[in-house]
mmCIF file of C-alpha atoms in Angstrom:
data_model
loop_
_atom_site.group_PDB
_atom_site.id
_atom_site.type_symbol
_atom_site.label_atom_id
_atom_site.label_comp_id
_atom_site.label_asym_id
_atom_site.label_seq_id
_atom_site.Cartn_x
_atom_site.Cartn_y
_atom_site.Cartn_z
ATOM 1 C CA UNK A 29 67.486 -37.402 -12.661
ATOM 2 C CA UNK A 30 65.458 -39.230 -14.965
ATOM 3 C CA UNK A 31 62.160 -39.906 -14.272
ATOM 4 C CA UNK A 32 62.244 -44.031 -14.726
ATOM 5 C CA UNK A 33 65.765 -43.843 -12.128
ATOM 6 C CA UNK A 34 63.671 -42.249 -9.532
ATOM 7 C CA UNK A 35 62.672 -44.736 -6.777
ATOM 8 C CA UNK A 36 59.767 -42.080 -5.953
ATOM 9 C CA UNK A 37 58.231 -42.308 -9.361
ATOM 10 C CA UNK A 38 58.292 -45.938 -9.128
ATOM 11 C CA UNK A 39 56.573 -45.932 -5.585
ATOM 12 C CA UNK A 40 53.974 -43.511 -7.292
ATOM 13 C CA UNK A 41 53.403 -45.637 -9.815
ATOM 14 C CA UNK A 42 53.388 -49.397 -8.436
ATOM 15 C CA UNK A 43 56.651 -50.475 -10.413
ATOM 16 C CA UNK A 44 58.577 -51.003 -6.536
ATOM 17 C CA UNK A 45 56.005 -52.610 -3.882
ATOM 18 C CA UNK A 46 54.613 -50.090 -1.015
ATOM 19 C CA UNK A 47 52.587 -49.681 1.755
ATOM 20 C CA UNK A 48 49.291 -47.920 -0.396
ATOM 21 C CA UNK A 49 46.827 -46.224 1.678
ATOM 22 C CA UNK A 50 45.269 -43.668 -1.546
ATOM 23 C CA UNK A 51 45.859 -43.691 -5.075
ATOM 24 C CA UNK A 52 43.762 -41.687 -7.772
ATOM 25 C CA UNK A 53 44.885 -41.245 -11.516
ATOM 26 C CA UNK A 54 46.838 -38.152 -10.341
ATOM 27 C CA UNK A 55 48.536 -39.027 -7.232
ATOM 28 C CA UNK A 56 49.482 -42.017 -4.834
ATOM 29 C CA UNK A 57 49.760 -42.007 -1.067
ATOM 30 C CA UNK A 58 51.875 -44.524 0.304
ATOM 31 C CA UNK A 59 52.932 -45.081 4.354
ATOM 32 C CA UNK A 60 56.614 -43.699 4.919
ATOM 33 C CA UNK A 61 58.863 -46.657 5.842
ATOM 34 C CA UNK A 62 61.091 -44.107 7.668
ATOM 35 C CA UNK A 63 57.834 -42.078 9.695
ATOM 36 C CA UNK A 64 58.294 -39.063 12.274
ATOM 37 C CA UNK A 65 55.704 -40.967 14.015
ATOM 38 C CA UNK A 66 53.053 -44.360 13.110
ATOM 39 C CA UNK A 67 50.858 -43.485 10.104
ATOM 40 C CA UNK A 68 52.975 -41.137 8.607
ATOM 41 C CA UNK A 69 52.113 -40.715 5.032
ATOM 42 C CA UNK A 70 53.933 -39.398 1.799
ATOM 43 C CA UNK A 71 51.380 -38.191 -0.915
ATOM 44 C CA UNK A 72 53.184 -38.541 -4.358
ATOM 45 C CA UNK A 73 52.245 -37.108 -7.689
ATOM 46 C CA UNK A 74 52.450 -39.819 -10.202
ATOM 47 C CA UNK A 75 54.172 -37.305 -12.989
ATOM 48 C CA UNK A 76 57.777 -36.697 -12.369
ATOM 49 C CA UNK A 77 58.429 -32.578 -10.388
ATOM 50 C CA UNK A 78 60.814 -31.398 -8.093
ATOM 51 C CA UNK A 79 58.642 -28.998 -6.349
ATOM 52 C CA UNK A 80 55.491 -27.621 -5.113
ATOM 53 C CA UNK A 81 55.682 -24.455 -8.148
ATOM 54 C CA UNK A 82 56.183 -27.028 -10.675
ATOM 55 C CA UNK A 83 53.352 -29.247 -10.293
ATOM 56 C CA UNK A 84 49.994 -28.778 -13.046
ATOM 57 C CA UNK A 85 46.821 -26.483 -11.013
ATOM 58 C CA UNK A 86 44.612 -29.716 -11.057
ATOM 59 C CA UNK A 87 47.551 -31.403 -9.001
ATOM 60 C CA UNK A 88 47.981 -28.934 -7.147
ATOM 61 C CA UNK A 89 44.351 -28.544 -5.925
ATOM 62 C CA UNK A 90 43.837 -32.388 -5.694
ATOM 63 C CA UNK A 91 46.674 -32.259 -3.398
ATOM 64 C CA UNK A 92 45.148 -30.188 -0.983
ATOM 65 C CA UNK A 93 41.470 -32.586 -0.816
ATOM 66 C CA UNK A 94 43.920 -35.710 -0.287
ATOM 67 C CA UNK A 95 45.339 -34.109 2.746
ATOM 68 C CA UNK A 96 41.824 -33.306 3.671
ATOM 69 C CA UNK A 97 40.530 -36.500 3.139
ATOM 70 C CA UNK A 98 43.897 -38.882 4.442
ATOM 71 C CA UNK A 99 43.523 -36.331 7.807
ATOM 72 C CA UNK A 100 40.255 -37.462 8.527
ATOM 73 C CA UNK A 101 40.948 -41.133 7.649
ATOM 74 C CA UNK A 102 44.061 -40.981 10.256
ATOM 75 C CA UNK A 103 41.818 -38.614 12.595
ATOM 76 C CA UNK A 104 39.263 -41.204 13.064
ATOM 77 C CA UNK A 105 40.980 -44.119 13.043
ATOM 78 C CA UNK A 106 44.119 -43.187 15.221
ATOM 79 C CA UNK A 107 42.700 -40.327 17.298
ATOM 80 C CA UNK A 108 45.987 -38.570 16.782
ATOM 81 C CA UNK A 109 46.093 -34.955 19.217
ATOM 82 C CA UNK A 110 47.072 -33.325 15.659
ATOM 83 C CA UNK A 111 48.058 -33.418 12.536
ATOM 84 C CA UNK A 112 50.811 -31.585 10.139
ATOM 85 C CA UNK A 113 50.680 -31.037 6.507
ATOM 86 C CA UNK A 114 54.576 -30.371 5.643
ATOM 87 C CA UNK A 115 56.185 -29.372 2.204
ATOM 88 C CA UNK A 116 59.712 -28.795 1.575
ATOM 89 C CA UNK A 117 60.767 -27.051 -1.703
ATOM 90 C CA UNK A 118 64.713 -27.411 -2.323
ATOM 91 C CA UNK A 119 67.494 -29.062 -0.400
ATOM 92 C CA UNK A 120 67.376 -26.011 1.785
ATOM 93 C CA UNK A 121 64.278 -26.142 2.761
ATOM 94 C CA UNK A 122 64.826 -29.874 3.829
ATOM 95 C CA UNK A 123 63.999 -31.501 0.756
ATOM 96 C CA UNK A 124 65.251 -35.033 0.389
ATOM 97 C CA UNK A 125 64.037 -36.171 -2.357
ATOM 98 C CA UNK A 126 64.169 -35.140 -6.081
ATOM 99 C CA UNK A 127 60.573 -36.303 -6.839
ATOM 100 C CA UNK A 128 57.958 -33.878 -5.080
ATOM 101 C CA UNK A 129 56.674 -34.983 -1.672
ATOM 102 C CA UNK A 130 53.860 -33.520 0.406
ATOM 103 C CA UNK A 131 54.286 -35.542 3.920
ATOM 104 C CA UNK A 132 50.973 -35.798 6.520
ATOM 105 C CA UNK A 133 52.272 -36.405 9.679
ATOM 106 C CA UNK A 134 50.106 -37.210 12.469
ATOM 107 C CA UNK A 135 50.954 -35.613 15.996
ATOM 108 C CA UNK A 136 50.542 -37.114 19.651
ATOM 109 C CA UNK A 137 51.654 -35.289 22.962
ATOM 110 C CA UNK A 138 55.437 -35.613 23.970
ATOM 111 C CA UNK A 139 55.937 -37.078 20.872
ATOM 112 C CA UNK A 140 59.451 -35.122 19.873
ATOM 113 C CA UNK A 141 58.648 -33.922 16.601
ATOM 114 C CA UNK A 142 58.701 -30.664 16.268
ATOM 115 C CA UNK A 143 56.636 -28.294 13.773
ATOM 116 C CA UNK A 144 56.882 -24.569 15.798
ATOM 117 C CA UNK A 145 57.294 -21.901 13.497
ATOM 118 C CA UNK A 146 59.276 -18.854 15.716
ATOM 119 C CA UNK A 147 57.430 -15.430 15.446
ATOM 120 C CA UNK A 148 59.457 -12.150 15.127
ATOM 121 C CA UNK A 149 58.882 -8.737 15.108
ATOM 122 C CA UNK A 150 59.447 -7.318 11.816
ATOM 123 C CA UNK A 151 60.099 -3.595 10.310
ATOM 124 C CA UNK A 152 57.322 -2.157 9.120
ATOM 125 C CA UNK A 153 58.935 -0.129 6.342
ATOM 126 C CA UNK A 154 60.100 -3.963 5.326
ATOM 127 C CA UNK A 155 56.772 -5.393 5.398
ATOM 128 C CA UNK A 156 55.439 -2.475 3.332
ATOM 129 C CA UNK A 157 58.346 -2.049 0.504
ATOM 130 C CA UNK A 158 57.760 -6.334 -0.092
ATOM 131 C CA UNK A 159 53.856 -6.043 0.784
ATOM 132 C CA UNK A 160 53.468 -3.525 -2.392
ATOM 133 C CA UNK A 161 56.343 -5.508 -4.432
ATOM 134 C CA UNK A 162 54.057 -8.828 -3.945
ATOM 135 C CA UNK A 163 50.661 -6.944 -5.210
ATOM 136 C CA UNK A 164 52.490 -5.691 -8.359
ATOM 137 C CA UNK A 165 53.702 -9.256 -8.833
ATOM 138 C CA UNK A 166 50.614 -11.422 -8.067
ATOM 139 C CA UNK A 167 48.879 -9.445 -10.986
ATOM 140 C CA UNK A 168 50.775 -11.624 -13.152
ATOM 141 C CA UNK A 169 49.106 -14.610 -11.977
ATOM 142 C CA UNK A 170 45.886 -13.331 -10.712
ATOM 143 C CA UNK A 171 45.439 -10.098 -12.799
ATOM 144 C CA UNK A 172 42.302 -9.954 -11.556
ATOM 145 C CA UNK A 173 42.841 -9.000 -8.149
ATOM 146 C CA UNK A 174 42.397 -5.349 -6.715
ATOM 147 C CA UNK A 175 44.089 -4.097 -3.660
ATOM 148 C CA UNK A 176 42.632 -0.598 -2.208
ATOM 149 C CA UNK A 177 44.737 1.642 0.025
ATOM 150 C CA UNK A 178 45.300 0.682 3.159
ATOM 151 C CA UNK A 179 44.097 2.644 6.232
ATOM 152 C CA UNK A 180 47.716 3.576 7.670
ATOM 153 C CA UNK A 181 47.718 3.432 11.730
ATOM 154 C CA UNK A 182 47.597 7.175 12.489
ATOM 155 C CA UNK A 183 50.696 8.214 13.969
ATOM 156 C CA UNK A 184 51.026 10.008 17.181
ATOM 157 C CA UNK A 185 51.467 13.201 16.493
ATOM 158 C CA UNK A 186 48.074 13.220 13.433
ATOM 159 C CA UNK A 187 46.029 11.891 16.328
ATOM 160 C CA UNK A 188 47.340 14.723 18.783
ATOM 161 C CA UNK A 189 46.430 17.056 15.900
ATOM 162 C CA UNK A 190 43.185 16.082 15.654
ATOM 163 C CA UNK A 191 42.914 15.728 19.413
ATOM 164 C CA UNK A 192 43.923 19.749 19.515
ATOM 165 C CA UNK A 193 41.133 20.200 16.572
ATOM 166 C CA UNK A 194 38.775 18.516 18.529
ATOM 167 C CA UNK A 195 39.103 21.181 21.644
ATOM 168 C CA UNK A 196 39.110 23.997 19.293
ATOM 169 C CA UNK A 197 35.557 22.752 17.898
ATOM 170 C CA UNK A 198 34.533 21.993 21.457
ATOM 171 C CA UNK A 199 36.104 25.248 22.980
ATOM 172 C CA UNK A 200 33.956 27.173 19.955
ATOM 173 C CA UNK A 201 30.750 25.319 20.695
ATOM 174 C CA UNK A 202 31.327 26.383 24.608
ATOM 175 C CA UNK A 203 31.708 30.139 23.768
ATOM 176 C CA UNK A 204 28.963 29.960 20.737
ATOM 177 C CA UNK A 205 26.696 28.991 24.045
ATOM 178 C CA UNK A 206 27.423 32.287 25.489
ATOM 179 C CA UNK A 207 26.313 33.866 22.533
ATOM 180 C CA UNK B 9 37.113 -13.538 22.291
ATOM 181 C CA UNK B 10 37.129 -12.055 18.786
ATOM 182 C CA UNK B 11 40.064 -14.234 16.431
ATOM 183 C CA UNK B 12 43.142 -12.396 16.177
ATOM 184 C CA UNK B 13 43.246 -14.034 12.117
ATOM 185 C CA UNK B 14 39.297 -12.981 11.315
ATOM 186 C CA UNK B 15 40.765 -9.532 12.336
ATOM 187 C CA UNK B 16 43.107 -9.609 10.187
ATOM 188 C CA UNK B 17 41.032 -10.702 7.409
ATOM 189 C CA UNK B 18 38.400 -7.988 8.554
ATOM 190 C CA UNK B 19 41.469 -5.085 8.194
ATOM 191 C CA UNK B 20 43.149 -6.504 5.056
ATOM 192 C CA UNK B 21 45.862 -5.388 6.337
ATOM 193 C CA UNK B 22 48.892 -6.921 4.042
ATOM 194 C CA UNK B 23 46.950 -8.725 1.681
ATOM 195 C CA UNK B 24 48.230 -10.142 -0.900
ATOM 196 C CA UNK B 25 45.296 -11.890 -2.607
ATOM 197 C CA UNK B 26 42.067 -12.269 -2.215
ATOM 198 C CA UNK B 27 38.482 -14.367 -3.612
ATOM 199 C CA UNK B 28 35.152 -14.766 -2.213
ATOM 200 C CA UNK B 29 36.786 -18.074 -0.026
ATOM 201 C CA UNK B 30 40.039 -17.244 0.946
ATOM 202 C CA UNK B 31 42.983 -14.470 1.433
ATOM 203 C CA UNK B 32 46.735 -14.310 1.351
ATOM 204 C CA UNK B 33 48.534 -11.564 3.503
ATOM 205 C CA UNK B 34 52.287 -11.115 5.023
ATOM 206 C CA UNK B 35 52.170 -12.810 8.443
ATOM 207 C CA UNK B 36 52.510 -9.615 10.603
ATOM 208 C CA UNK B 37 54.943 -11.700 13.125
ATOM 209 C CA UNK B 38 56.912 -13.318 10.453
ATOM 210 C CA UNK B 39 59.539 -16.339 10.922
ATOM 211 C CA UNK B 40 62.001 -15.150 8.123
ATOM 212 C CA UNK B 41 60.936 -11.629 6.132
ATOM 213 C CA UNK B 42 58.497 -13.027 3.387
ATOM 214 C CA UNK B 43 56.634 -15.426 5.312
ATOM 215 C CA UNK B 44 53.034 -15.218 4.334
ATOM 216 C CA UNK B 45 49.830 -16.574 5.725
ATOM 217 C CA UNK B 46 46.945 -18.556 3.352
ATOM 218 C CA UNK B 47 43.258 -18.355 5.444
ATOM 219 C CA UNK B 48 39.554 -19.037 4.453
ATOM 220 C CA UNK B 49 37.505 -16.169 5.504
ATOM 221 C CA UNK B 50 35.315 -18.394 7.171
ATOM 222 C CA UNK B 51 36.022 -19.186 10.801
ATOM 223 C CA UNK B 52 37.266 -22.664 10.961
ATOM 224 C CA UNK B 53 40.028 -24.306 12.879
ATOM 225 C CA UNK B 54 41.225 -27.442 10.914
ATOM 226 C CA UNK B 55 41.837 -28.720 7.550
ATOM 227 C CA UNK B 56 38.773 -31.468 7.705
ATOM 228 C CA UNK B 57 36.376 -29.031 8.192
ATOM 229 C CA UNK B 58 37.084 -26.886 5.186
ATOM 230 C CA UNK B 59 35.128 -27.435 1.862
ATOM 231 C CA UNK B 60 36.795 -29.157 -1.013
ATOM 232 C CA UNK B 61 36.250 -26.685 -3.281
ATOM 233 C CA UNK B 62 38.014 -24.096 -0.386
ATOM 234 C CA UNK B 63 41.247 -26.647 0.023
ATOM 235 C CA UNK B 64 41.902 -26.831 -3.616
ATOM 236 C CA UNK B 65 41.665 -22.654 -3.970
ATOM 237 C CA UNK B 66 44.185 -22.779 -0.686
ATOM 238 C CA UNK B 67 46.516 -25.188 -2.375
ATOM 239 C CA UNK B 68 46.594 -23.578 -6.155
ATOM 240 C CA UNK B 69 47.234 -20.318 -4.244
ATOM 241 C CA UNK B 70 49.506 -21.505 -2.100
ATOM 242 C CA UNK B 71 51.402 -22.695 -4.898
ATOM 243 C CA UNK B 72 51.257 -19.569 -7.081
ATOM 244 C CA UNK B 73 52.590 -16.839 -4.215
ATOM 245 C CA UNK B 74 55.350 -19.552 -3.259
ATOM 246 C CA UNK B 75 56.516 -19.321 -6.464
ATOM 247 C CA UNK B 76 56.751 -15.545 -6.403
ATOM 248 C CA UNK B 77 59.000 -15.627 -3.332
ATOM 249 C CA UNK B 78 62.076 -16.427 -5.581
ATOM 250 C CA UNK B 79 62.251 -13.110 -7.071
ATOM 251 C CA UNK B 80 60.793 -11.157 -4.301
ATOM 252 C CA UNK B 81 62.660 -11.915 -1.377
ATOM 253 C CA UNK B 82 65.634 -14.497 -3.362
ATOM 254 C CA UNK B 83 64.598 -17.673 -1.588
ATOM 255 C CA UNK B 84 66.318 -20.529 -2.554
ATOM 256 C CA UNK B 85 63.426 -22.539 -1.099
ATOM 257 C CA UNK B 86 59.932 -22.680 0.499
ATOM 258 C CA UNK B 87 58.314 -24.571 2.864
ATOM 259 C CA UNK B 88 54.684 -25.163 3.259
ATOM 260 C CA UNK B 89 53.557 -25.618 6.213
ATOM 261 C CA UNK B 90 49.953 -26.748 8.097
ATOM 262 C CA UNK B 91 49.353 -27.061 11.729
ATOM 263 C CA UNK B 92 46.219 -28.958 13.017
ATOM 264 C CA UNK B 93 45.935 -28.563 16.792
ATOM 265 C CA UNK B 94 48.162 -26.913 19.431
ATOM 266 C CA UNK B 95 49.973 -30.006 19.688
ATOM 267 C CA UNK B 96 50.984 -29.226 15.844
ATOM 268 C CA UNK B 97 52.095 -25.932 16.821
ATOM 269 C CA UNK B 98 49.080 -24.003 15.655
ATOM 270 C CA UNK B 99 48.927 -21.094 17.743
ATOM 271 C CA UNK B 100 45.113 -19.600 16.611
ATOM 272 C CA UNK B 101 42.211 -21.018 16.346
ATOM 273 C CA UNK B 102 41.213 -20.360 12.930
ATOM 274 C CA UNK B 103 42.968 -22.795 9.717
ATOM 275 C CA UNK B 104 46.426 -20.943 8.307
ATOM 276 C CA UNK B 105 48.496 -22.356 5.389
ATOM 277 C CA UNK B 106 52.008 -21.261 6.081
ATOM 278 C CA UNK B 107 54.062 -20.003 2.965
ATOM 279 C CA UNK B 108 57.789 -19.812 4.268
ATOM 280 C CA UNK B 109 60.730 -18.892 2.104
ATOM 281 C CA UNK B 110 64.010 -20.267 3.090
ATOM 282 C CA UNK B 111 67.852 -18.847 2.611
ATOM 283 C CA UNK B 112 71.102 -20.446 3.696
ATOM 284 C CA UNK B 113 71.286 -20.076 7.390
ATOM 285 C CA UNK B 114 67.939 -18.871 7.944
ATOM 286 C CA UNK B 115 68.338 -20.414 11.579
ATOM 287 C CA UNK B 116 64.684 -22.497 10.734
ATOM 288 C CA UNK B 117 64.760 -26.172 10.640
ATOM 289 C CA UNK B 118 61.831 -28.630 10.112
ATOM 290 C CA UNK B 119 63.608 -31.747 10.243
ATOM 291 C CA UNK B 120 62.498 -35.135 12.427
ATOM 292 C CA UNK B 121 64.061 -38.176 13.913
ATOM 293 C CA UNK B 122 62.708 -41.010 12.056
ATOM 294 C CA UNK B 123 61.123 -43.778 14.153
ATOM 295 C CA UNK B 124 61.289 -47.697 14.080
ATOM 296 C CA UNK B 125 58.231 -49.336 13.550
ATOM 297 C CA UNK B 126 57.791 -53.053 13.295
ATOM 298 C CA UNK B 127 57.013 -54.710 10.339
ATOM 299 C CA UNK B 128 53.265 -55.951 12.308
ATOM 300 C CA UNK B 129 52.554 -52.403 13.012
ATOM 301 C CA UNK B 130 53.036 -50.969 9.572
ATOM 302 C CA UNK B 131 50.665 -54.215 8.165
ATOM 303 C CA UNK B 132 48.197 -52.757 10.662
ATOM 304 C CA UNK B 133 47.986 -49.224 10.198
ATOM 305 C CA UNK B 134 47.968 -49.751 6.611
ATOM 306 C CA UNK B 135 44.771 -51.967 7.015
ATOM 307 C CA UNK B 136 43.187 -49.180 9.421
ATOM 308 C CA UNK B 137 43.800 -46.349 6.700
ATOM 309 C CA UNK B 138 43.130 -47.833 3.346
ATOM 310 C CA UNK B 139 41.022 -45.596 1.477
ATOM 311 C CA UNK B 140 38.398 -47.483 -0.668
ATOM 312 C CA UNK B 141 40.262 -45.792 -3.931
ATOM 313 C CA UNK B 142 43.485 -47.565 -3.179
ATOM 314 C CA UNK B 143 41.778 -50.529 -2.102
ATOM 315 C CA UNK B 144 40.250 -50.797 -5.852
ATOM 316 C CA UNK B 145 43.472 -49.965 -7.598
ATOM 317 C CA UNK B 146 44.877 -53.144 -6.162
ATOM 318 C CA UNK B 147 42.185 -55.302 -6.973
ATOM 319 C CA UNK B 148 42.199 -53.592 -10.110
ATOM 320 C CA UNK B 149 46.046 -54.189 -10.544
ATOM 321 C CA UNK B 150 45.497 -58.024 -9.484
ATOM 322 C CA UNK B 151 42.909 -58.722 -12.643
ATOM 323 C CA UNK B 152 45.450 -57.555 -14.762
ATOM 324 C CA UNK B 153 47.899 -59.588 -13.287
ATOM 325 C CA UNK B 154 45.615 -62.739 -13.636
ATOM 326 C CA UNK B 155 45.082 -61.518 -16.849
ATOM 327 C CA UNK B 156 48.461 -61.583 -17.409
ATOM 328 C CA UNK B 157 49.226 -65.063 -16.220
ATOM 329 C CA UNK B 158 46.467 -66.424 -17.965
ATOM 330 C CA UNK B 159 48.257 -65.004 -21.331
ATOM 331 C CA UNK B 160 51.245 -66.571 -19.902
ATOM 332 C CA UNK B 161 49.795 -70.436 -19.670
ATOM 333 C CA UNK B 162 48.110 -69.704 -23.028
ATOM 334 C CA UNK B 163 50.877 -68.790 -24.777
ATOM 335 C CA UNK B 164 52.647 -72.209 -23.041
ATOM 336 C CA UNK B 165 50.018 -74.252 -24.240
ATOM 337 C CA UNK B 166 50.291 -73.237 -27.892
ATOM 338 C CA UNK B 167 54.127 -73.872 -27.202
ATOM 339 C CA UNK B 168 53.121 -77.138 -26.141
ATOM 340 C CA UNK B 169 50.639 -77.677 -29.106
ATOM 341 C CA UNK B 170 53.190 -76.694 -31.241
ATOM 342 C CA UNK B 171 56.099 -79.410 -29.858
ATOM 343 C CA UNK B 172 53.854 -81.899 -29.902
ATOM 344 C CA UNK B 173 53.106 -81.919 -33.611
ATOM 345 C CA UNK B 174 56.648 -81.911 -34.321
ATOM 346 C CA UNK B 175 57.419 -85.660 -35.697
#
């Protein structure tokens, strides 16, 4: 989509009328006509991106002190029991929107809305292959970084080995006492 | 009570980055395999109590592993998600940016019913939130608009002028 089509870019920018609650030469926040729940906010960058991995560092960053600083605005003026900071990156990830949105929704108790995240147990060979994977790949970025080994949980049978050790020191000391 | 995340960030376990403010590692309990968990090492349970300086090293970070998630694991999405409180959903009491890749029938869903509010309402929540920043821009936006008309009449006038002298 073009940038000048896109009804988002035009909210960021001022050219269609909006409910403005933050602006700054970077990025606009404006109140969501269609909210989860009263006060919810959509922060727009003013330059054109789909998503999140797309968006300049200083945007980036600045993004994160505006939903700082719009959380404590709604905080103390609302008194809202909570408050979620939600991205969506792609259509399947419930992206609506071709124009980057990073949506501040403020929580209260029986409200419906629903923000859970589901915990699972996962393989540890899995987490391990993608764990070392990542590191190799985040040097690209952050070449600076340095990852040590990682103290592996014994397993059961080392620590039975070491338990038998253990005894055979102890059993020495014992006869060593006898002389 | 020691916090089950400061542990975490005491064992390193899974990290995936790390600076003197913050630390990236695989969520242990993981929604979808590549889920991964953004924390400042400092103990601190919500976003407005972070430093600046701390949120904007969470964010560009945030934004960097996302981006790696596409290769590694062959998301064709992310989600990024915060929880302030337990009636958010946050489940420890210590700040976690949520890095989430998503696939086709993932079974996860972050979607809401949107909500009617009148016209009155919306007028008045604006007025309570207004930051002092957007506040400006507008009167900023209405000079130049004055500006504008002003232009407007002058340019009339000369138009005016200009008939008038016409025989």
């Amino acid at each position: 989509m073009e940038a000048n089509q896109c009804i988002f870019c035009n909210l960021a920018t001022g050219q269609i009328p909006s409910k403005k609650i933050y602006e700054d030469e970077l990025i606009t926040a404006i109140l969501d006509i269609y909210p989860a729940n009263p006060a919810h906010l959509l922060v727009l960058p003013k330059e054109h991106k789909s998503i999140f991995a797309q968006l300049p560092k200083a945007t980036a960053e600045r993004l994160g002190v505006v939903a700082k600083k719009l959380s404590d605005v709604i905080f103390k003026s609302l008194r809202p029991d909570g408050m979620n900071i939600f991205i969506a990156n792609g259509a399947i990830a419930g992206q609506k929107a071709p124009h980057f949105i990073m949506h501040i929704i403020p929580r209260f108790q029986g409200d419906g809305v629903n923000f859970e995240i589901a915990e699972k147990e996962a393989k540890k060979e899995d987490i391990d292959a993608l764990c070392s994977r990542l590191r190799k790949d985040v040097l690209n970025y952050f070449p600076e970084q340095k990852f040590e080994e990682e103290k592996e949980e014994k397993s059961v049978e080392e620590k039975l080995e070491e338990k038998k050790k253990g005894k055979n020191i102890d059993l020495d000391k014992i006869t060593e006492m006898f002389g | 009570m020691t916090c089950f995340v400061c542990s975490l960030i005491e064992k390193k376990q899974k990290k995936i980055y790390e600076d003197d403010e913050i630390i990236a590692f695989l969520n242990p309990t993981p929604s979808v395999h590549g889920h991964m968990l953004v924390a400042p090492k400092k103990h601190l349970q919500i976003i407005t109590q972070i430093e600046d300086k701390t949120v904007e090293r969470m964010f560009f970070v945030s934004q960097q592993l996302s981006s790696l998630l596409y290769d590694a694991v062959g998301a064709e999405g992310t989600n990024i998600i915060i929880q302030n409180g337990v009636v958010a959903g946050q489940k420890h009491a210590h700040f976690l940016m949520n890095i989430i890749p998503r696939s086709k029938d993932d079974g996860l869903s972050f979607e809401w019913a949107q909500k009617q509010i009148p016209e009155d309402n919306m007028n008045k929540i604006q007025e309570a939130l207004q930051t002092s920043e957007a506040k400006k821009e507008e009167k900023k936006e209405e000079v130049i608009e004055e500006k504008k008309k002003e232009e407007i009449n002058e340019k009339e006038d000369y138009l005016i002028k200009q008939l008038r002298r016409l025989p």
